[in-house]
Tab-separated table of C-alpha atoms and ligand atoms in Angstrom:
chain	number	residue	atom	x	y	z
L	1	MET	CA	-1.306	5.984	-18.851
L	2	THR	CA	-2.173	8.127	-15.832
L	3	THR	CA	-0.614	11.509	-16.608
L	4	ASN	CA	-3.336	13.691	-15.163
L	5	SER	CA	-1.560	16.675	-13.646
L	6	SER	CA	-4.218	16.772	-10.923
L	7	PHE	CA	-3.128	13.333	-9.707
L	8	SER	CA	-0.873	14.717	-6.993
L	9	GLU	CA	-3.486	17.290	-5.979
L	10	GLN	CA	-6.159	14.609	-5.604
L	11	LEU	CA	-3.775	12.459	-3.660
L	12	LEU	CA	-2.718	15.284	-1.361
L	13	THR	CA	-6.350	16.267	-0.732
L	14	TRP	CA	-7.009	12.656	0.304
L	15	PHE	CA	-3.857	12.705	2.438
L	16	ASP	CA	-4.905	15.895	4.222
L	17	GLN	CA	-8.037	14.095	5.412
L	18	HIS	CA	-6.911	10.495	5.811
L	19	GLY	CA	-3.104	10.346	5.824
L	20	ARG	CA	-0.789	9.321	8.618
L	21	TYR	CA	0.977	12.215	10.362
L	22	HIS	CA	1.959	10.700	13.659
L	23	LEU	CA	4.429	7.997	12.751
L	24	PRO	CA	7.579	8.294	14.887
L	25	TRP	CA	9.861	8.950	11.894
L	26	GLN	CA	7.604	11.836	10.815
L	27	GLN	CA	8.508	13.672	14.030
L	28	ASN	CA	11.886	15.365	14.245
L	29	ARG	CA	12.535	14.419	10.612
L	30	THR	CA	16.186	13.948	9.769
L	31	GLY	CA	17.826	12.078	6.923
L	32	TYR	CA	19.150	9.534	9.410
L	33	ARG	CA	15.768	8.831	11.054
L	34	VAL	CA	13.982	8.588	7.702
L	35	TRP	CA	16.706	6.300	6.335
L	36	VAL	CA	16.478	3.900	9.303
L	37	SER	CA	12.665	3.855	9.074
L	38	GLU	CA	12.718	3.191	5.322
L	39	ILE	CA	15.097	0.258	5.755
L	40	MET	CA	13.019	-1.191	8.606
L	41	LEU	CA	9.821	-0.775	6.562
L	42	GLN	CA	11.150	-2.880	3.682
L	43	GLN	CA	9.112	-6.126	3.709
L	44	THR	CA	7.768	-5.162	7.151
L	45	GLN	CA	4.537	-3.504	8.277
L	46	VAL	CA	4.375	-0.130	10.013
L	47	VAL	CA	2.859	-1.555	13.207
L	48	THR	CA	5.711	-4.060	13.546
L	49	VAL	CA	8.372	-1.452	12.824
L	50	ILE	CA	7.292	1.233	15.327
L	51	PRO	CA	8.642	-0.366	18.573
L	52	TYR	CA	11.850	-1.461	16.834
L	53	PHE	CA	12.367	2.041	15.442
L	54	GLU	CA	11.826	3.665	18.826
L	55	ARG	CA	14.245	1.310	20.608
L	56	PHE	CA	16.809	1.738	17.816
L	57	MET	CA	16.634	5.549	18.001
L	58	GLU	CA	16.914	5.521	21.764
L	59	ARG	CA	20.099	3.479	21.556
L	60	PHE	CA	21.544	5.031	18.335
L	61	PRO	CA	20.127	8.579	18.208
L	62	ALA	CA	22.583	9.784	15.537
L	63	VAL	CA	24.448	8.220	12.642
L	64	LYS	CA	27.746	8.373	14.533
L	65	ASP	CA	26.268	6.341	17.406
L	66	LEU	CA	25.330	3.624	14.948
L	67	ALA	CA	28.728	3.778	13.230
L	68	GLN	CA	30.539	3.356	16.552
L	69	ALA	CA	28.380	0.444	17.731
L	70	ASP	CA	29.438	-3.163	17.655
L	71	ILE	CA	27.659	-5.048	14.851
L	72	ASP	CA	26.591	-7.668	17.399
L	73	GLU	CA	24.624	-5.058	19.312
L	74	VAL	CA	23.032	-3.733	16.105
L	75	LEU	CA	21.969	-7.268	15.174
L	76	SER	CA	20.545	-7.844	18.641
L	77	MET	CA	18.381	-4.700	18.243
L	78	TRP	CA	17.200	-6.182	14.930
L	79	THR	CA	16.371	-9.660	16.246
L	80	GLY	CA	12.834	-10.558	15.150
L	81	LEU	CA	12.641	-8.047	12.284
L	82	GLY	CA	14.198	-10.512	9.828
L	83	TYR	CA	16.213	-9.837	6.664
L	84	TYR	CA	19.352	-9.188	8.719
L	85	THR	CA	21.355	-8.030	5.709
L	86	ARG	CA	19.426	-4.795	6.186
L	87	ALA	CA	20.981	-4.287	9.630
L	88	ARG	CA	24.493	-5.139	8.433
L	89	ASN	CA	24.149	-2.745	5.484
L	90	LEU	CA	22.776	-0.022	7.743
L	91	HIS	CA	25.773	-0.366	10.039
L	92	ALA	CA	28.299	-0.458	7.156
L	93	SER	CA	26.697	2.598	5.536
L	94	ALA	CA	26.689	4.506	8.841
L	95	ILE	CA	30.467	4.000	8.961
L	96	THR	CA	30.772	5.246	5.354
L	97	ILE	CA	28.650	8.322	6.140
L	98	VAL	CA	30.855	9.192	9.112
L	99	GLU	CA	34.098	8.563	7.212
L	100	GLN	CA	33.196	10.029	3.824
L	101	HIS	CA	30.400	12.525	4.496
L	102	GLN	CA	31.466	14.026	7.865
L	103	ALA	CA	28.529	12.217	9.527
L	104	ASN	CA	26.028	14.097	7.329
L	105	MET	CA	23.414	12.100	5.472
L	106	PRO	CA	23.833	12.700	1.700
L	107	LYS	CA	21.052	14.731	0.101
L	108	ASP	CA	21.169	13.481	-3.476
L	109	VAL	CA	19.974	10.240	-5.004
L	110	GLU	CA	23.311	9.177	-6.547
L	111	ALA	CA	25.257	9.556	-3.299
L	112	LEU	CA	22.539	7.679	-1.403
L	113	ILE	CA	22.443	4.825	-3.930
L	114	ALA	CA	26.232	4.493	-3.552
L	115	LEU	CA	25.642	3.455	0.074
L	116	LYS	CA	25.093	-0.211	0.886
L	117	GLY	CA	21.457	-1.296	1.078
L	118	ILE	CA	19.917	1.843	-0.471
L	119	GLY	CA	18.162	1.345	-3.801
L	120	ARG	CA	16.598	3.909	-6.096
L	121	SER	CA	13.189	3.918	-4.420
L	122	THR	CA	14.604	4.140	-0.885
L	123	ALA	CA	16.863	7.013	-1.990
L	124	GLY	CA	13.817	8.797	-3.439
L	125	ALA	CA	11.867	8.242	-0.221
L	126	ILE	CA	14.728	9.640	1.879
L	127	ILE	CA	15.198	12.841	-0.079
L	128	SER	CA	11.481	13.526	-0.337
L	129	GLN	CA	10.602	12.653	3.254
L	130	ALA	CA	13.637	14.134	4.967
L	131	TYR	CA	14.338	17.154	2.760
L	132	ASN	CA	11.021	17.722	0.945
L	133	LEU	CA	12.742	17.403	-2.451
L	134	PRO	CA	11.153	15.699	-5.482
L	135	GLY	CA	12.368	12.142	-4.891
L	136	VAL	CA	10.595	9.438	-6.885
L	137	ILE	CA	9.540	6.292	-5.092
L	138	LEU	CA	8.413	2.955	-6.457
L	139	ASP	CA	8.085	0.481	-3.614
L	140	GLY	CA	5.771	-2.535	-3.695
L	141	ASN	CA	2.713	-0.521	-2.623
L	142	VAL	CA	3.264	2.140	-5.271
L	143	LYS	CA	3.880	-0.484	-7.956
L	144	ARG	CA	0.557	-2.113	-7.152
L	145	LEU	CA	-1.283	1.222	-7.261
L	146	LEU	CA	0.272	2.281	-10.573
L	147	THR	CA	-0.225	-1.065	-12.319
L	148	ARG	CA	-3.911	-0.987	-11.355
L	149	LEU	CA	-4.458	2.656	-12.233
L	150	ASN	CA	-2.983	2.010	-15.664
L	151	ALA	CA	-4.217	-1.603	-16.067
L	152	ILE	CA	-0.671	-2.805	-16.701
L	153	GLU	CA	-0.582	-6.573	-16.980
L	154	GLY	CA	2.508	-8.760	-16.531
L	155	TRP	CA	4.727	-9.225	-13.476
L	156	PRO	CA	5.719	-5.658	-12.376
L	157	SER	CA	9.355	-6.515	-11.616
L	158	GLN	CA	9.943	-7.625	-15.203
L	159	SER	CA	12.463	-5.134	-16.582
L	160	GLN	CA	10.243	-3.618	-19.322
L	161	ILE	CA	7.343	-3.097	-16.943
L	162	ASP	CA	9.615	-1.843	-14.178
L	163	LYS	CA	10.996	0.763	-16.591
L	164	GLN	CA	7.483	1.802	-17.602
L	165	LEU	CA	6.466	2.161	-13.944
L	166	TRP	CA	9.502	4.311	-13.115
L	167	HIS	CA	8.573	6.556	-16.014
L	168	ILE	CA	4.986	6.903	-14.758
L	169	ALA	CA	6.106	7.440	-11.141
L	170	THR	CA	8.526	10.178	-12.270
L	171	GLN	CA	5.830	11.920	-14.327
L	172	LEU	CA	3.436	11.927	-11.401
L	173	THR	CA	5.872	13.245	-8.772
L	174	PRO	CA	5.065	16.900	-7.979
L	175	ASP	CA	7.487	19.769	-7.389
L	176	GLN	CA	6.205	20.633	-3.955
L	177	ARG	CA	4.892	19.000	-0.788
L	178	ASN	CA	7.133	16.060	-1.613
L	179	ALA	CA	7.311	14.645	1.886
L	180	ASP	CA	3.499	14.545	2.073
L	181	TYR	CA	3.159	13.226	-1.476
L	182	THR	CA	5.539	10.335	-0.786
L	183	GLN	CA	3.762	9.449	2.450
L	184	ALA	CA	0.414	9.785	0.653
L	185	ILE	CA	1.236	7.483	-2.244
L	186	MET	CA	2.691	4.882	0.134
L	187	ASP	CA	-0.323	5.189	2.458
L	188	ILE	CA	-2.921	4.854	-0.259
L	189	GLY	CA	-1.122	1.790	-1.583
L	190	ALA	CA	-0.940	0.256	1.885
L	191	THR	CA	-4.395	1.144	3.207
L	192	ILE	CA	-6.737	1.577	0.205
L	193	CYS	CA	-5.248	-0.141	-2.840
L	194	LYS	CA	-4.405	-3.202	-0.734
L	195	PRO	CA	-3.177	-6.438	-2.306
L	196	LYS	CA	-6.429	-8.242	-1.489
L	197	GLN	CA	-9.877	-6.656	-1.411
L	198	PRO	CA	-8.811	-3.074	-2.171
L	199	LEU	CA	-11.239	-0.419	-0.928
L	200	CYS	CA	-12.117	0.996	-4.347
L	201	VAL	CA	-15.259	2.723	-3.038
L	202	ALA	CA	-13.101	4.837	-0.726
L	203	CYS	CA	-10.393	5.486	-3.316
L	204	PRO	CA	-9.956	9.035	-4.606
L	205	MET	CA	-8.609	7.591	-7.883
L	206	GLN	CA	-11.600	5.404	-8.686
L	207	GLY	CA	-12.742	7.699	-11.522
L	208	GLN	CA	-9.487	7.253	-13.415
L	209	CYS	CA	-8.579	3.666	-12.500
L	210	LEU	CA	-8.390	1.523	-15.632
L	211	ALA	CA	-8.254	-1.789	-13.739
L	212	LEU	CA	-11.538	-0.851	-12.030
L	213	ALA	CA	-13.122	0.251	-15.313
L	214	GLN	CA	-12.039	-3.008	-16.981
L	215	ASP	CA	-13.043	-5.177	-13.992
L	216	LYS	CA	-9.466	-6.433	-13.626
L	217	VAL	CA	-8.646	-5.263	-10.099
L	218	ALA	CA	-8.334	-8.825	-8.780
L	219	LEU	CA	-6.017	-9.771	-11.663
L	220	ILE	CA	-3.564	-6.877	-11.406
L	221	PRO	CA	-0.723	-6.797	-10.531
L	222	THR	CA	0.086	-10.102	-12.199
L	223	PRO	CA	1.750	-12.344	-9.595
L	224	LYS	CA	5.342	-13.437	-9.935
L	225	PRO	CA	5.591	-16.692	-11.915
L	226	LYS	CA	5.683	-19.412	-9.258
L	227	LYS	CA	8.637	-21.679	-8.810
L	228	VAL	CA	8.780	-24.543	-6.353
L	229	LEU	CA	11.089	-23.717	-3.452
L	230	PRO	CA	13.825	-26.267	-2.801
L	231	HIS	CA	13.776	-27.942	0.605
L	232	LYS	CA	16.769	-28.492	2.859
L	233	THR	CA	17.035	-30.333	6.184
L	234	ILE	CA	19.799	-29.743	8.732
L	235	SER	CA	20.548	-30.956	12.245
L	236	VAL	CA	21.557	-28.623	15.069
L	237	LEU	CA	23.084	-29.491	18.424
L	238	LEU	CA	21.550	-28.011	21.561
L	239	LEU	CA	24.433	-28.604	23.943
L	240	LYS	CA	24.118	-27.767	27.636
L	241	ASN	CA	26.954	-27.823	30.166
L	242	GLN	CA	26.966	-28.542	33.872
L	243	TYR	CA	25.932	-24.909	34.611
L	244	GLY	CA	22.871	-25.015	32.320
L	245	GLN	CA	24.626	-22.806	29.752
L	246	THR	CA	24.170	-23.324	25.995
L	247	LEU	CA	26.987	-23.537	23.462
L	248	LEU	CA	26.398	-21.073	20.597
L	249	GLU	CA	28.379	-20.523	17.422
L	250	GLN	CA	28.651	-17.285	15.510
L	251	ARG	CA	27.741	-17.777	11.872
L	252	PRO	CA	29.977	-16.504	9.076
L	253	SER	CA	29.155	-12.900	8.072
L	254	LYS	CA	27.953	-14.004	4.634
L	255	GLY	CA	24.999	-16.327	3.982
L	256	ILE	CA	21.807	-16.915	5.962
L	257	TRP	CA	21.743	-15.391	9.446
L	258	GLY	CA	25.150	-13.880	8.652
L	259	GLY	CA	26.951	-12.769	11.827
L	260	LEU	CA	24.140	-14.015	14.088
L	261	TRP	CA	24.594	-16.568	16.857
L	262	SER	CA	23.113	-20.004	16.333
L	263	LEU	CA	23.516	-23.626	17.423
L	264	PRO	CA	26.293	-25.797	15.954
L	265	GLU	CA	24.925	-26.994	12.614
L	266	PHE	CA	25.430	-30.293	10.777
L	267	SER	CA	24.213	-31.776	7.503
L	268	ASP	CA	22.438	-34.613	9.380
L	269	LEU	CA	22.378	-36.564	12.650
L	270	LYS	CA	25.194	-38.857	11.536
L	271	ALA	CA	27.533	-35.902	10.901
L	272	LEU	CA	26.537	-34.453	14.295
L	273	GLN	CA	27.299	-37.717	16.110
L	274	THR	CA	30.599	-38.159	14.244
L	275	GLN	CA	31.706	-34.716	15.414
L	276	LEU	CA	30.693	-35.500	18.997
L	277	ALA	CA	32.676	-38.753	18.884
L	278	LEU	CA	35.714	-36.915	17.484
L	279	ASN	CA	35.571	-34.656	20.544
L	280	GLY	CA	35.286	-37.637	22.876
L	281	LEU	CA	31.722	-36.623	23.834
L	282	PRO	CA	28.681	-38.918	24.261
L	283	THR	CA	26.826	-39.454	20.984
L	284	LYS	CA	23.416	-40.388	22.359
L	285	THR	CA	21.382	-37.209	21.855
L	286	LYS	CA	17.710	-36.501	22.501
L	287	PRO	CA	15.700	-35.474	19.412
L	288	LEU	CA	13.471	-32.389	19.849
L	289	ALA	CA	10.514	-31.361	17.666
L	290	PRO	CA	11.660	-30.230	14.181
L	291	ILE	CA	11.292	-26.538	13.275
L	292	LYS	CA	10.191	-25.381	9.844
L	293	HIS	CA	11.401	-22.068	8.454
L	294	ILE	CA	10.772	-20.502	5.052
L	295	PHE	CA	13.323	-18.231	3.374
L	296	SER	CA	12.589	-16.370	0.160
L	297	HIS	CA	14.607	-18.913	-1.828
L	298	TYR	CA	14.203	-22.200	0.061
L	299	LYS	CA	12.429	-24.054	2.835
L	300	LEU	CA	14.414	-25.251	5.781
L	301	THR	CA	13.641	-27.981	8.313
L	302	ILE	CA	15.800	-27.811	11.433
L	303	GLU	CA	16.098	-31.017	13.467
L	304	PRO	CA	17.403	-30.131	16.949
L	305	HIS	CA	19.202	-32.749	19.071
L	306	MET	CA	19.878	-32.083	22.718
L	307	LEU	CA	22.785	-33.267	24.827
L	308	VAL	CA	23.478	-32.366	28.462
L	309	LEU	CA	27.124	-32.624	29.574
L	310	ASN	CA	28.846	-32.432	32.924
L	311	SER	CA	31.739	-30.542	31.333
L	312	SER	CA	32.241	-27.422	29.138
L	313	PRO	CA	34.227	-28.162	25.956
L	314	HIS	CA	35.364	-25.039	24.069
L	315	LYS	CA	33.784	-26.065	20.773
L	316	VAL	CA	32.418	-29.047	18.920
L	317	ALA	CA	33.334	-28.056	15.359
L	318	GLU	CA	36.711	-26.899	14.083
L	319	ASN	CA	37.089	-23.337	12.743
L	320	SER	CA	34.038	-22.034	14.561
L	321	LYS	CA	33.667	-19.116	16.936
L	322	SER	CA	31.863	-20.637	19.923
L	323	GLN	CA	30.848	-19.432	23.335
L	324	TRP	CA	28.799	-20.678	26.287
L	325	TYR	CA	25.859	-18.428	27.130
L	326	ASP	CA	23.566	-18.204	30.163
L	327	ASN	CA	19.851	-18.021	29.360
L	328	GLN	CA	19.752	-14.460	30.745
L	329	GLN	CA	22.423	-13.334	28.258
L	330	LEU	CA	20.533	-14.512	25.197
L	331	HIS	CA	18.606	-11.257	24.692
L	332	THR	CA	21.871	-9.291	24.451
L	333	ILE	CA	23.111	-11.004	21.292
L	334	GLY	CA	21.786	-11.321	17.735
L	335	LEU	CA	20.189	-14.752	17.493
L	336	ALA	CA	18.666	-16.487	14.466
L	337	THR	CA	14.890	-16.254	15.077
L	338	PRO	CA	13.994	-19.998	14.943
L	339	ILE	CA	16.904	-20.743	17.279
L	340	LYS	CA	15.800	-17.994	19.646
L	341	LYS	CA	12.312	-19.540	19.786
L	342	LEU	CA	13.763	-23.003	20.374
L	343	LEU	CA	15.954	-21.763	23.229
L	344	GLU	CA	13.063	-19.869	24.810
L	345	LYS	CA	10.959	-23.022	25.076
L	346	THR	CA	13.816	-25.306	26.159
L	347	PRO	CA	14.660	-25.025	29.850
Y	1	LIG	S1	-9.890	2.226	-7.652
Y	1	LIG	FE1	-9.359	0.389	-6.548
Y	1	LIG	S2	-7.851	-0.660	-7.793
Y	1	LIG	FE2	-8.022	1.403	-8.574
Y	1	LIG	S3	-6.392	2.518	-7.554
Y	1	LIG	FE3	-8.220	2.776	-6.315
Y	1	LIG	S4	-8.188	1.129	-4.787
Y	1	LIG	FE4	-6.694	0.620	-6.403
């Protein structure tokens, strides 16, 4: 196990020469800014996050601005970043911070973990990066680095291995320069100990890396056991009225694309046509090219069908929240990404 007390010193020396100091959330560091950046950075690369972070901070510069915002606006600022639960949790937690913490970001791990959407590693990143306290982090990049350094085989999210990695990460966390250390360990994982073709020759840890010594770098970390993703097909109705507007429905707050706007959805074309007939609308629709979308737990094929009306019915499905939108309004609402792309290429 890597317990060398000089680990953090070596890492910080590397960071002083090669680390990233100019990321927007490293300027004017506050708990709120670091929190938002950490949530955006989950499953998403730094270069993608930067423009989203800057726009988000311009619109919601403080936690109370976010708490007071309409969730629809928050989701629209998130459109394209994916994993929208992150945005809903961010908004819900901003409200909790205002109501229960007098709009001050909590400074201890337990209080942070009690907020929606903040796990142990994110809490550690917030307290180390915002307050320079010894917060322990174990995100995907750090897991990869630690499993290789210690030649730990087996899928890292397995509970025994996860526990072992938390223990190692805690042992290695220094008592000072915590903000730099956290950035350094994330940076080295992201830029040197990369998933594929890690740059071992440039790595300050190469002398103590067991995976390198045992020629197992390409085998560690052990990938997650594969399971075949189920496949689902749905039909959606692209309905236009006499003004060229599109009928959109707001999805329920739970489930995929929760709270986002999308097209009326049906299990298949027959169900779509039945609903049109029930509303006294024409049932002859024009099929558009199918769209494929992959979620973490299933694959989805969307079959769009277009219908142009010379009227504006309020809705096509019962119990749905529907509204007609002009093309120019579409960027002001949170839209499911594949639907946004479809609407952009459909006049
Ligand atoms: S030597 Fe290579 S595998 Fe080992 S920690 Fe460094 S980059 Fe990762």
